[in-house]
Amino acid sequence: MADAVKGSAARTALGVVLVLLLVAAAAGAGWWASRATLTSQVPKGAEAATAPEVVWAEASSGSVGRSLPLSTTLRQPALPVAQNALAGVVTSVSPGEVGEGDVVYVVGETPVRVVEADAPFWRDLARGVKGEDVEPLQRLLVEEGYLGGEPDGDFGWNTQQALRAWQKDQDLPQSGVVALGELVAVADLPAVVQLGEGIVVGKSLGGGEDSVLAPTGEREFVLVVTQEQARLIPAETTVEITFEDHRWTAVIAGSELDEFGSTTFTLTAPGGGEVCGEECGVLPNDAQVTLRSDVVIVPKVEGTTVPAAAVRTRPDGTAYLVTEDGEVAVGVRGSGQGVAVVDGVEPGTRVQVLGGTQGVQPAPAQPEPEPGQGDDSASTQEG
């Protein structure tokens, strides 16, 4: 009997121990679950992760604008400026760029030379002749060092002697006479000249053929572009044209679309007239000249530049920047390619590009609790 009582007491004690262990296990599981739930809902450093990072930039001096580099073509038609007055076979031709006194073609053994003159030659030049057609010959002799003084249009003894000396040095008959056809008047030298279709080596000439063609008449500046380029060019754009040390501004006066889809813009000076104005003499005297140019898509603006992202707008439409000293009202003069030119701040000013709300930086993240202090939220759940 005693043994039975002892066995029953042992079993009862064992059952109590098992119950206590189960209660302790359940309490531990509940505590772990509450900790795990709270941590997933509010992770440490969550505020710092969601707070925007503040980025600063420094204002500087610069410019904005956009230009399209293209080529402008200067066209000046080559028209006949003289007819051949010599009979014989063409033995030599020298078209292209020529200057004062250069030979452009030879008939038999007689060279034909160009000289700068506004009026054409129409007669033989010999002693006793007077007129404006004598002056170009005298100027040539002066420049070559055979005649002194200034051209006066009077073919006298001095001019005759100077001409004979020049003819001797050129291996020509010393006649003291320039026959009609030996000189060709070109209004502006040097020039790029062409020869008439009949002026060909080996061809026999009888006189009357168009002999020399030179650029003459009004110059035309044109910009020929593709359809894609034409879409980028606004009607009110300006074109900056450059030749050597010279620079001219042109505007679009008209446009024409050809059968191949290209657009030809006609350019003039802003007030009308030739683009080169009073400096046209510096340009090559050729039927066609290619000039470097920039088509201004967005006009260039210089001043204080900041990142375009730093410029903020108030509800009333006014612009401002956030600086280290607070908000500063600015005026935006131009922008492009992520940069804005503004008035109201000086180069070197630090401006806020990203982060904060209307220039106010976010509050710093709370520090982590020291070991042993516990977690307030967790302790609340435990209570």
Coordinates of C-alpha atoms in Angstrom, one line a residue:
M1 CA 0.0 0.0 0.0
A2 CA 2.8 2.4 0.9
D3 CA 4.5 1.6 -2.4
A4 CA 1.3 2.5 -4.2
V5 CA 1.0 5.8 -2.4
K6 CA 4.6 6.6 -3.2
G7 CA 4.1 5.8 -6.9
S8 CA 1.0 8.0 -7.1
A9 CA 2.9 10.9 -5.5
A10 CA 5.7 10.6 -7.9
R11 CA 3.4 10.6 -10.9
T12 CA 1.7 13.7 -9.6
A13 CA 5.0 15.6 -9.1
L14 CA 6.1 14.6 -12.6
G15 CA 2.8 15.9 -14.0
V16 CA 3.3 19.3 -12.3
V17 CA 6.8 19.6 -13.7
L18 CA 5.6 18.8 -17.2
V19 CA 2.8 21.5 -16.9
L20 CA 5.3 24.1 -15.7
L21 CA 7.6 23.3 -18.6
L22 CA 4.8 23.6 -21.1
V23 CA 3.7 27.0 -19.6
A24 CA 7.3 28.2 -19.8
A25 CA 7.6 27.1 -23.4
A26 CA 4.4 28.8 -24.3
A27 CA 5.5 32.1 -22.6
G28 CA 8.8 32.0 -24.4
A29 CA 7.2 31.4 -27.8
G30 CA 4.8 34.3 -27.2
W31 CA 7.7 36.7 -26.3
W32 CA 9.6 35.7 -29.4
A33 CA 6.6 36.1 -31.6
S34 CA 5.9 39.6 -30.2
R35 CA 9.5 40.6 -30.8
A36 CA 9.6 39.3 -34.3
T37 CA 6.3 41.0 -35.2
L38 CA 7.4 44.4 -33.9
T39 CA 10.8 44.2 -35.7
S40 CA 9.2 43.5 -39.0
Q41 CA 6.8 46.4 -38.6
V42 CA 9.3 49.1 -37.5
P43 CA 12.8 48.1 -38.6
K44 CA 15.6 49.9 -37.0
G45 CA 16.8 52.9 -39.1
A46 CA 13.5 53.0 -41.1
E47 CA 13.3 56.7 -40.8
A48 CA 16.9 57.2 -42.1
A49 CA 16.2 54.9 -45.1
T50 CA 13.1 56.9 -46.2
A51 CA 14.6 60.4 -45.6
P52 CA 15.8 62.0 -48.9
E53 CA 19.5 62.6 -49.2
V54 CA 20.5 66.3 -49.4
V55 CA 22.7 67.1 -52.4
W56 CA 24.4 70.5 -52.8
A57 CA 26.0 72.1 -55.8
E58 CA 28.0 75.3 -56.4
A59 CA 26.9 78.1 -58.7
S60 CA 29.5 79.1 -61.3
S61 CA 30.0 81.3 -64.3
G62 CA 28.9 79.9 -67.7
S63 CA 26.5 80.0 -70.5
V64 CA 23.7 78.0 -72.1
G65 CA 22.5 77.8 -75.7
R66 CA 22.3 75.5 -78.6
S67 CA 23.7 75.8 -82.1
L68 CA 23.7 73.5 -85.1
P69 CA 27.0 73.5 -87.0
L70 CA 26.3 73.6 -90.8
S71 CA 27.8 75.1 -93.9
T72 CA 26.5 78.2 -95.7
T73 CA 27.1 78.4 -99.5
L74 CA 28.0 81.7 -101.2
R75 CA 26.8 81.6 -104.8
Q76 CA 27.8 84.2 -107.4
P77 CA 27.1 83.1 -111.0
A78 CA 29.9 83.1 -113.4
L79 CA 28.9 85.1 -116.5
P80 CA 30.8 86.0 -119.7
V81 CA 32.9 89.1 -119.2
A82 CA 34.7 89.1 -122.6
Q83 CA 34.6 87.7 -126.1
N84 CA 37.6 86.4 -128.0
A85 CA 39.0 88.9 -130.6
L86 CA 41.9 86.8 -131.8
A87 CA 42.0 84.4 -134.8
G88 CA 44.0 81.2 -134.6
V89 CA 44.4 77.9 -132.7
V90 CA 44.2 77.7 -129.0
T91 CA 47.6 76.4 -127.7
S92 CA 47.2 76.8 -123.9
V93 CA 44.5 77.4 -121.3
S94 CA 44.8 78.4 -117.6
P95 CA 41.4 78.7 -116.0
G96 CA 41.0 78.9 -112.2
E97 CA 42.1 81.5 -109.7
V98 CA 43.9 84.3 -111.5
G99 CA 45.3 87.7 -110.5
E100 CA 46.4 91.0 -112.2
G101 CA 48.2 90.3 -115.5
D102 CA 47.9 86.5 -115.4
V103 CA 47.5 84.6 -118.7
V104 CA 44.2 82.7 -119.1
Y105 CA 44.6 81.3 -122.6
V106 CA 47.0 81.6 -125.6
V107 CA 46.0 81.8 -129.2
G108 CA 49.0 80.8 -131.4
E109 CA 51.8 82.7 -129.6
T110 CA 49.7 85.5 -128.3
P111 CA 48.7 85.4 -124.6
V112 CA 45.5 86.7 -123.3
R113 CA 45.8 88.3 -119.9
V114 CA 43.3 89.5 -117.3
V115 CA 43.4 92.9 -115.7
E116 CA 41.1 94.5 -113.2
A117 CA 38.8 96.9 -114.9
D118 CA 35.1 97.9 -114.7
A119 CA 34.7 98.5 -118.5
P120 CA 35.5 96.1 -121.3
F121 CA 38.3 96.7 -123.8
W122 CA 37.0 97.7 -127.2
R123 CA 40.0 98.9 -129.2
D124 CA 43.7 98.7 -129.8
L125 CA 45.7 100.6 -127.2
A126 CA 48.6 102.6 -128.8
R127 CA 50.3 106.0 -128.4
G128 CA 47.9 108.9 -128.6
V129 CA 44.9 107.0 -127.3
K130 CA 43.1 108.5 -124.3
G131 CA 40.4 107.1 -122.1
E132 CA 39.5 105.0 -119.1
D133 CA 40.5 101.8 -121.0
V134 CA 44.1 103.0 -120.9
E135 CA 44.3 103.2 -117.1
P136 CA 44.2 99.4 -116.5
L137 CA 47.2 99.0 -118.8
Q138 CA 49.1 101.8 -117.1
R139 CA 48.3 100.3 -113.7
L140 CA 49.7 97.0 -114.7
L141 CA 52.9 98.6 -116.0
V142 CA 53.2 100.6 -112.7
E143 CA 52.7 97.5 -110.5
E144 CA 55.3 95.6 -112.6
G145 CA 57.8 98.5 -112.1
Y146 CA 58.0 99.6 -115.7
L147 CA 56.1 102.9 -115.4
G148 CA 56.3 105.6 -112.7
G149 CA 53.6 107.9 -111.4
E150 CA 49.8 107.4 -111.3
P151 CA 47.6 106.1 -114.2
D152 CA 46.1 109.0 -116.0
G153 CA 44.4 107.5 -119.1
D154 CA 46.8 109.2 -121.5
F155 CA 48.8 106.8 -123.7
G156 CA 51.9 109.0 -124.2
W157 CA 55.6 108.4 -124.9
N158 CA 56.3 107.2 -121.3
T159 CA 53.6 104.6 -121.5
Q160 CA 54.8 103.4 -124.9
Q161 CA 58.4 103.0 -123.7
A162 CA 57.2 101.2 -120.5
L163 CA 55.1 98.9 -122.6
R164 CA 57.9 98.0 -125.0
A165 CA 60.2 97.2 -122.1
W166 CA 57.5 95.0 -120.6
Q167 CA 56.9 93.2 -123.9
K168 CA 60.6 92.5 -124.2
D169 CA 60.8 90.8 -120.8
Q170 CA 57.7 88.8 -121.8
D171 CA 59.3 87.5 -125.0
L172 CA 56.7 89.4 -127.1
P173 CA 57.2 91.6 -130.1
Q174 CA 58.1 95.1 -128.9
S175 CA 55.4 96.8 -130.9
G176 CA 54.4 99.3 -128.2
V177 CA 50.8 98.4 -129.0
V178 CA 48.3 96.2 -127.2
A179 CA 45.9 94.7 -129.8
L180 CA 42.2 94.2 -129.1
G181 CA 41.8 90.8 -127.5
E182 CA 45.1 90.7 -125.6
L183 CA 43.6 92.1 -122.4
V184 CA 40.4 90.9 -120.7
A185 CA 38.7 93.1 -118.1
V186 CA 37.5 91.5 -114.9
A187 CA 35.8 93.7 -112.3
D188 CA 37.4 92.1 -109.2
L189 CA 40.7 90.3 -109.0
P190 CA 41.9 87.9 -107.8
A191 CA 39.0 85.8 -109.1
V192 CA 38.2 82.2 -110.1
V193 CA 37.5 82.3 -113.8
Q194 CA 36.2 79.8 -116.3
L195 CA 36.7 79.7 -120.0
G196 CA 34.0 79.5 -122.7
E197 CA 33.1 76.2 -124.3
G198 CA 35.0 77.2 -127.4
I199 CA 38.3 78.0 -125.7
V200 CA 39.8 74.5 -125.8
V201 CA 43.3 73.5 -126.7
G202 CA 43.6 72.7 -130.4
K203 CA 40.4 74.4 -131.4
S204 CA 40.5 77.1 -134.1
L205 CA 39.0 80.4 -133.2
G206 CA 37.7 83.0 -135.6
G207 CA 36.7 85.7 -133.1
G208 CA 33.4 86.4 -131.3
E209 CA 33.4 83.4 -129.0
D210 CA 32.6 83.8 -125.3
S211 CA 36.1 83.6 -123.8
V212 CA 36.2 84.3 -120.1
L213 CA 33.5 83.9 -117.5
A214 CA 34.0 85.4 -114.0
P215 CA 31.8 85.7 -110.9
T216 CA 29.7 88.8 -111.2
G217 CA 26.4 90.2 -109.9
E218 CA 24.9 90.1 -106.5
R219 CA 26.1 87.5 -104.1
E220 CA 23.6 85.0 -102.7
F221 CA 24.0 83.2 -99.3
V222 CA 22.1 80.0 -98.9
L223 CA 21.8 77.2 -96.4
V224 CA 20.9 73.8 -97.8
V225 CA 19.7 71.3 -95.2
T226 CA 17.9 68.0 -95.0
Q227 CA 14.3 67.6 -93.9
E228 CA 15.4 66.4 -90.5
Q229 CA 17.7 69.5 -90.1
A230 CA 15.0 71.8 -91.4
R231 CA 12.6 70.7 -88.6
L232 CA 15.2 71.9 -86.0
I233 CA 15.5 75.4 -87.4
P234 CA 12.9 77.9 -86.2
A235 CA 11.8 80.6 -88.7
E236 CA 13.2 83.4 -86.5
T237 CA 16.7 81.9 -86.0
T238 CA 20.0 83.6 -86.7
V239 CA 23.0 82.2 -88.5
E240 CA 26.5 83.1 -87.5
I241 CA 28.8 82.9 -90.5
T242 CA 32.6 82.8 -90.2
F243 CA 35.4 83.3 -92.7
E244 CA 38.9 83.6 -91.4
D245 CA 38.8 86.4 -88.8
H246 CA 35.5 87.8 -90.1
R247 CA 32.1 87.0 -88.6
W248 CA 28.7 88.0 -89.9
T249 CA 25.1 87.5 -88.5
A250 CA 22.5 86.5 -91.0
V251 CA 18.7 85.9 -90.8
I252 CA 16.4 83.7 -92.9
A253 CA 14.7 85.7 -95.6
G254 CA 12.9 82.8 -97.4
S255 CA 12.9 79.0 -98.0
E256 CA 12.3 76.6 -100.9
L257 CA 11.8 72.9 -100.9
D258 CA 13.3 71.0 -103.9
E259 CA 12.2 67.8 -105.5
F260 CA 14.8 65.8 -103.5
G261 CA 13.4 66.9 -100.1
S262 CA 16.1 69.3 -99.3
T263 CA 15.3 72.8 -98.0
T264 CA 17.2 75.9 -99.2
F265 CA 17.1 78.8 -96.9
T266 CA 18.0 82.2 -98.4
L267 CA 20.0 84.4 -96.0
T268 CA 20.4 88.1 -95.7
A269 CA 21.8 90.6 -93.3
P270 CA 19.4 91.4 -90.4
G271 CA 18.5 94.7 -92.0
G272 CA 18.5 93.3 -95.6
G273 CA 21.2 93.2 -98.2
E274 CA 24.2 91.0 -98.6
V275 CA 25.3 89.2 -95.5
C276 CA 28.9 90.3 -95.8
G277 CA 28.0 94.0 -95.9
E278 CA 31.0 96.2 -96.5
E279 CA 33.5 93.3 -96.0
C280 CA 32.5 91.3 -99.1
G281 CA 35.9 92.1 -100.7
V282 CA 37.6 89.7 -98.2
L283 CA 35.6 86.7 -99.7
P284 CA 37.1 84.6 -102.5
N285 CA 35.8 85.7 -105.9
D286 CA 34.5 82.3 -106.9
A287 CA 31.2 81.1 -108.3
Q288 CA 30.6 79.0 -105.2
V289 CA 32.3 79.3 -101.8
T290 CA 31.5 77.2 -98.7
L291 CA 31.5 79.0 -95.4
R292 CA 31.5 77.6 -91.9
S293 CA 28.3 78.7 -89.9
D294 CA 26.4 78.0 -86.8
V295 CA 22.6 78.0 -86.8
V296 CA 21.4 79.4 -83.4
I297 CA 18.6 77.1 -82.2
V298 CA 18.7 78.5 -78.6
P299 CA 20.3 81.9 -78.2
K300 CA 23.4 81.9 -76.0
V301 CA 23.0 83.4 -72.6
E302 CA 25.9 84.0 -70.2
G303 CA 25.9 84.5 -66.4
T304 CA 25.7 82.6 -63.2
T305 CA 24.8 79.0 -63.8
V306 CA 23.2 76.4 -61.5
P307 CA 21.8 72.9 -62.1
A308 CA 18.3 73.2 -63.5
A309 CA 17.1 70.8 -60.8
A310 CA 18.0 73.4 -58.1
V311 CA 15.5 75.9 -59.4
R312 CA 12.2 75.6 -57.5
T313 CA 8.9 77.4 -58.2
R314 CA 6.4 78.8 -55.7
P315 CA 2.6 78.6 -56.3
D316 CA 2.7 82.2 -57.6
G317 CA 5.1 81.2 -60.3
T318 CA 8.2 82.9 -58.9
A319 CA 11.5 81.0 -58.9
Y320 CA 13.9 80.5 -56.0
L321 CA 16.9 78.6 -54.9
V322 CA 17.7 77.0 -51.5
T323 CA 21.1 78.2 -50.3
E324 CA 22.9 77.6 -47.0
D325 CA 21.4 80.9 -45.8
G326 CA 17.8 80.0 -46.8
E327 CA 15.6 80.6 -49.8
V328 CA 16.7 83.2 -52.4
A329 CA 14.5 84.6 -55.1
V330 CA 16.0 84.3 -58.6
G331 CA 15.2 85.2 -62.2
V332 CA 15.8 82.5 -64.8
R333 CA 17.3 84.0 -68.0
G334 CA 17.8 80.8 -69.9
S335 CA 18.2 77.1 -69.6
G336 CA 19.3 74.1 -71.5
Q337 CA 21.0 70.7 -71.2
G338 CA 20.3 70.5 -67.4
V339 CA 21.7 74.0 -66.7
A340 CA 20.0 77.3 -65.9
V341 CA 21.4 80.8 -66.1
V342 CA 19.9 82.9 -63.2
D343 CA 20.1 86.3 -61.7
G344 CA 20.1 86.7 -57.9
V345 CA 23.0 84.7 -56.7
E346 CA 26.8 85.0 -57.3
P347 CA 29.2 82.3 -58.5
G348 CA 30.4 80.2 -55.6
T349 CA 27.1 80.1 -53.8
R350 CA 26.1 76.7 -52.6
V351 CA 22.6 75.7 -53.7
Q352 CA 20.5 72.7 -52.8
V353 CA 19.7 70.4 -55.7
L354 CA 18.0 67.4 -54.0
G355 CA 16.5 66.7 -50.6
G356 CA 14.5 68.5 -47.9
T357 CA 11.1 70.1 -48.2
Q358 CA 11.2 73.7 -49.5
G359 CA 14.8 73.9 -48.4
V360 CA 14.3 72.4 -45.0
Q361 CA 16.6 69.4 -44.4
P362 CA 14.9 66.3 -42.8
A363 CA 15.4 65.7 -39.1
P364 CA 18.3 63.5 -38.2
A365 CA 17.5 59.8 -37.5
Q366 CA 17.1 58.9 -33.8
P367 CA 20.2 57.2 -32.3
E368 CA 20.2 53.5 -31.6
P369 CA 19.4 52.5 -27.9
E370 CA 22.4 51.6 -25.8
P371 CA 22.8 48.0 -24.9
G372 CA 20.7 47.1 -21.9
Q373 CA 18.2 50.0 -22.3
G374 CA 15.7 47.8 -24.1
D375 CA 13.2 48.8 -26.8
D376 CA 10.3 51.0 -25.7
S377 CA 7.9 49.5 -28.3
A378 CA 8.9 46.0 -27.4
S379 CA 8.5 46.6 -23.7
T380 CA 5.0 48.1 -24.3
Q381 CA 3.9 45.0 -26.1
E382 CA 5.3 42.8 -23.3
G383 CA 3.4 44.7 -20.7

